Amino acid sequence: MKVRIDDSCTACGLCVETCPEVFQMGDEIAEVVVEGVPPQFEDAAQQAAEECPVEAIEVE
């Protein structure tokens, strides 16, 4: 699984709270900190994508 954050991110931090192993806050938007999501964090990363208020997280 791979995740990507697009430019519509508002830096609310919800993804970082939900899955800090995959997301961190950058200067202006959240960032993905892993190339591929480790299997043990896939559910949390998917949850972060579903809960993103602006749907800025794309899951592949």
Short mmCIF file of N, CA and C in Angstrom, two decimals:
data_model
loop_
_atom_site.label_atom_id
_atom_site.label_comp_id
_atom_site.label_asym_id
_atom_site.label_seq_id
_atom_site.Cartn_x
_atom_site.Cartn_y
_atom_site.Cartn_z
N MET A 1 0.84 -1.17 0.00
CA MET A 1 0.00 0.00 0.00
C MET A 1 0.89 1.24 0.00
N LYS A 2 0.47 2.21 -0.80
CA LYS A 2 1.14 3.50 -0.81
C LYS A 2 0.10 4.58 -0.57
N VAL A 3 0.51 5.66 0.07
CA VAL A 3 -0.38 6.80 0.28
C VAL A 3 0.31 8.06 -0.22
N ARG A 4 -0.53 9.02 -0.60
CA ARG A 4 -0.04 10.28 -1.11
C ARG A 4 -0.96 11.37 -0.59
N ILE A 5 -0.38 12.54 -0.29
CA ILE A 5 -1.17 13.68 0.15
C ILE A 5 -1.10 14.74 -0.93
N ASP A 6 -2.27 15.23 -1.36
CA ASP A 6 -2.27 16.24 -2.42
C ASP A 6 -2.31 17.65 -1.84
N ASP A 7 -2.31 18.63 -2.73
CA ASP A 7 -2.22 20.03 -2.34
C ASP A 7 -3.45 20.57 -1.63
N SER A 8 -4.52 19.81 -1.58
CA SER A 8 -5.71 20.29 -0.88
C SER A 8 -5.61 20.14 0.64
N CYS A 9 -4.52 19.54 1.10
CA CYS A 9 -4.28 19.36 2.55
C CYS A 9 -4.34 20.71 3.26
N THR A 10 -5.05 20.76 4.38
CA THR A 10 -5.16 21.98 5.17
C THR A 10 -4.31 21.94 6.44
N ALA A 11 -3.49 20.90 6.58
CA ALA A 11 -2.59 20.75 7.73
C ALA A 11 -3.35 20.70 9.05
N CYS A 12 -4.49 20.02 9.05
CA CYS A 12 -5.27 19.91 10.28
C CYS A 12 -4.62 18.96 11.29
N GLY A 13 -3.78 18.03 10.80
CA GLY A 13 -3.05 17.13 11.68
C GLY A 13 -3.77 15.85 12.04
N LEU A 14 -4.97 15.65 11.54
CA LEU A 14 -5.73 14.45 11.87
C LEU A 14 -5.00 13.17 11.44
N CYS A 15 -4.40 13.19 10.28
CA CYS A 15 -3.69 12.00 9.80
C CYS A 15 -2.50 11.67 10.69
N VAL A 16 -1.82 12.71 11.17
CA VAL A 16 -0.66 12.51 12.05
C VAL A 16 -1.12 11.91 13.38
N GLU A 17 -2.24 12.38 13.89
CA GLU A 17 -2.78 11.83 15.13
C GLU A 17 -3.21 10.38 14.95
N THR A 18 -3.77 10.06 13.78
CA THR A 18 -4.30 8.73 13.51
C THR A 18 -3.20 7.72 13.22
N CYS A 19 -2.16 8.14 12.49
CA CYS A 19 -1.11 7.22 12.07
C CYS A 19 0.24 7.93 11.98
N PRO A 20 0.86 8.26 13.12
CA PRO A 20 2.13 8.98 13.10
C PRO A 20 3.29 8.19 12.51
N GLU A 21 3.11 6.89 12.36
CA GLU A 21 4.15 6.07 11.76
C GLU A 21 4.25 6.29 10.25
N VAL A 22 3.21 6.87 9.67
CA VAL A 22 3.15 7.09 8.22
C VAL A 22 3.14 8.57 7.86
N PHE A 23 2.53 9.41 8.70
CA PHE A 23 2.37 10.83 8.39
C PHE A 23 3.08 11.70 9.42
N GLN A 24 3.56 12.85 8.96
CA GLN A 24 4.10 13.86 9.86
C GLN A 24 3.75 15.23 9.29
N MET A 25 3.81 16.25 10.13
CA MET A 25 3.50 17.59 9.66
C MET A 25 4.73 18.20 9.01
N GLY A 26 4.55 18.73 7.81
CA GLY A 26 5.60 19.46 7.13
C GLY A 26 5.43 20.94 7.41
N ASP A 27 6.07 21.77 6.62
CA ASP A 27 5.97 23.21 6.82
C ASP A 27 4.57 23.74 6.55
N GLU A 28 3.94 23.27 5.48
CA GLU A 28 2.64 23.80 5.11
C GLU A 28 1.54 22.74 5.02
N ILE A 29 1.93 21.49 4.76
CA ILE A 29 0.96 20.40 4.67
C ILE A 29 1.55 19.17 5.36
N ALA A 30 0.70 18.18 5.57
CA ALA A 30 1.18 16.91 6.11
C ALA A 30 2.01 16.21 5.04
N GLU A 31 2.90 15.33 5.48
CA GLU A 31 3.77 14.60 4.56
C GLU A 31 3.74 13.11 4.89
N VAL A 32 3.96 12.30 3.88
CA VAL A 32 4.10 10.85 4.05
C VAL A 32 5.57 10.58 4.33
N VAL A 33 5.86 9.81 5.37
CA VAL A 33 7.26 9.60 5.77
C VAL A 33 7.78 8.20 5.43
N VAL A 34 6.99 7.41 4.73
CA VAL A 34 7.43 6.07 4.33
C VAL A 34 7.17 5.88 2.85
N GLU A 35 8.01 5.10 2.20
CA GLU A 35 7.84 4.81 0.77
C GLU A 35 6.61 3.94 0.54
N GLY A 36 6.49 2.92 1.34
CA GLY A 36 5.33 2.03 1.31
C GLY A 36 4.86 1.83 2.73
N VAL A 37 3.56 1.76 2.93
CA VAL A 37 3.02 1.61 4.29
C VAL A 37 3.26 0.19 4.77
N PRO A 38 3.95 0.02 5.91
CA PRO A 38 4.14 -1.32 6.46
C PRO A 38 2.78 -1.97 6.76
N PRO A 39 2.68 -3.27 6.57
CA PRO A 39 1.39 -3.96 6.75
C PRO A 39 0.71 -3.67 8.08
N GLN A 40 1.47 -3.55 9.14
CA GLN A 40 0.87 -3.34 10.46
C GLN A 40 0.23 -1.96 10.61
N PHE A 41 0.51 -1.03 9.69
CA PHE A 41 -0.05 0.32 9.76
C PHE A 41 -1.05 0.61 8.64
N GLU A 42 -1.36 -0.40 7.82
CA GLU A 42 -2.27 -0.18 6.69
C GLU A 42 -3.67 0.23 7.14
N ASP A 43 -4.19 -0.40 8.18
CA ASP A 43 -5.53 -0.06 8.65
C ASP A 43 -5.58 1.38 9.14
N ALA A 44 -4.57 1.80 9.90
CA ALA A 44 -4.53 3.17 10.42
C ALA A 44 -4.37 4.18 9.29
N ALA A 45 -3.56 3.87 8.30
CA ALA A 45 -3.38 4.78 7.16
C ALA A 45 -4.68 4.90 6.37
N GLN A 46 -5.38 3.80 6.19
CA GLN A 46 -6.67 3.82 5.50
C GLN A 46 -7.68 4.64 6.29
N GLN A 47 -7.68 4.48 7.61
CA GLN A 47 -8.57 5.25 8.46
C GLN A 47 -8.28 6.75 8.34
N ALA A 48 -6.99 7.11 8.32
CA ALA A 48 -6.61 8.52 8.16
C ALA A 48 -7.15 9.07 6.84
N ALA A 49 -7.05 8.29 5.78
CA ALA A 49 -7.56 8.73 4.47
C ALA A 49 -9.07 8.93 4.51
N GLU A 50 -9.77 8.01 5.14
CA GLU A 50 -11.23 8.09 5.20
C GLU A 50 -11.69 9.27 6.06
N GLU A 51 -10.91 9.62 7.09
CA GLU A 51 -11.31 10.67 8.01
C GLU A 51 -10.82 12.06 7.60
N CYS A 52 -9.97 12.14 6.59
CA CYS A 52 -9.44 13.43 6.16
C CYS A 52 -10.60 14.34 5.74
N PRO A 53 -10.73 15.51 6.38
CA PRO A 53 -11.88 16.36 6.10
C PRO A 53 -11.90 16.96 4.69
N VAL A 54 -10.77 17.00 4.01
CA VAL A 54 -10.73 17.54 2.65
C VAL A 54 -10.36 16.48 1.61
N GLU A 55 -10.34 15.21 2.05
CA GLU A 55 -10.04 14.08 1.16
C GLU A 55 -8.73 14.27 0.41
N ALA A 56 -7.71 14.71 1.14
CA ALA A 56 -6.41 14.99 0.53
C ALA A 56 -5.50 13.77 0.46
N ILE A 57 -5.89 12.67 1.08
CA ILE A 57 -5.04 11.47 1.13
C ILE A 57 -5.53 10.45 0.12
N GLU A 58 -4.64 10.07 -0.77
CA GLU A 58 -4.94 9.06 -1.79
C GLU A 58 -4.26 7.76 -1.40
N VAL A 59 -5.01 6.68 -1.42
CA VAL A 59 -4.48 5.36 -1.08
C VAL A 59 -4.39 4.54 -2.36
N GLU A 60 -3.23 3.93 -2.58
CA GLU A 60 -3.04 3.08 -3.77
C GLU A 60 -2.84 1.65 -3.32
#
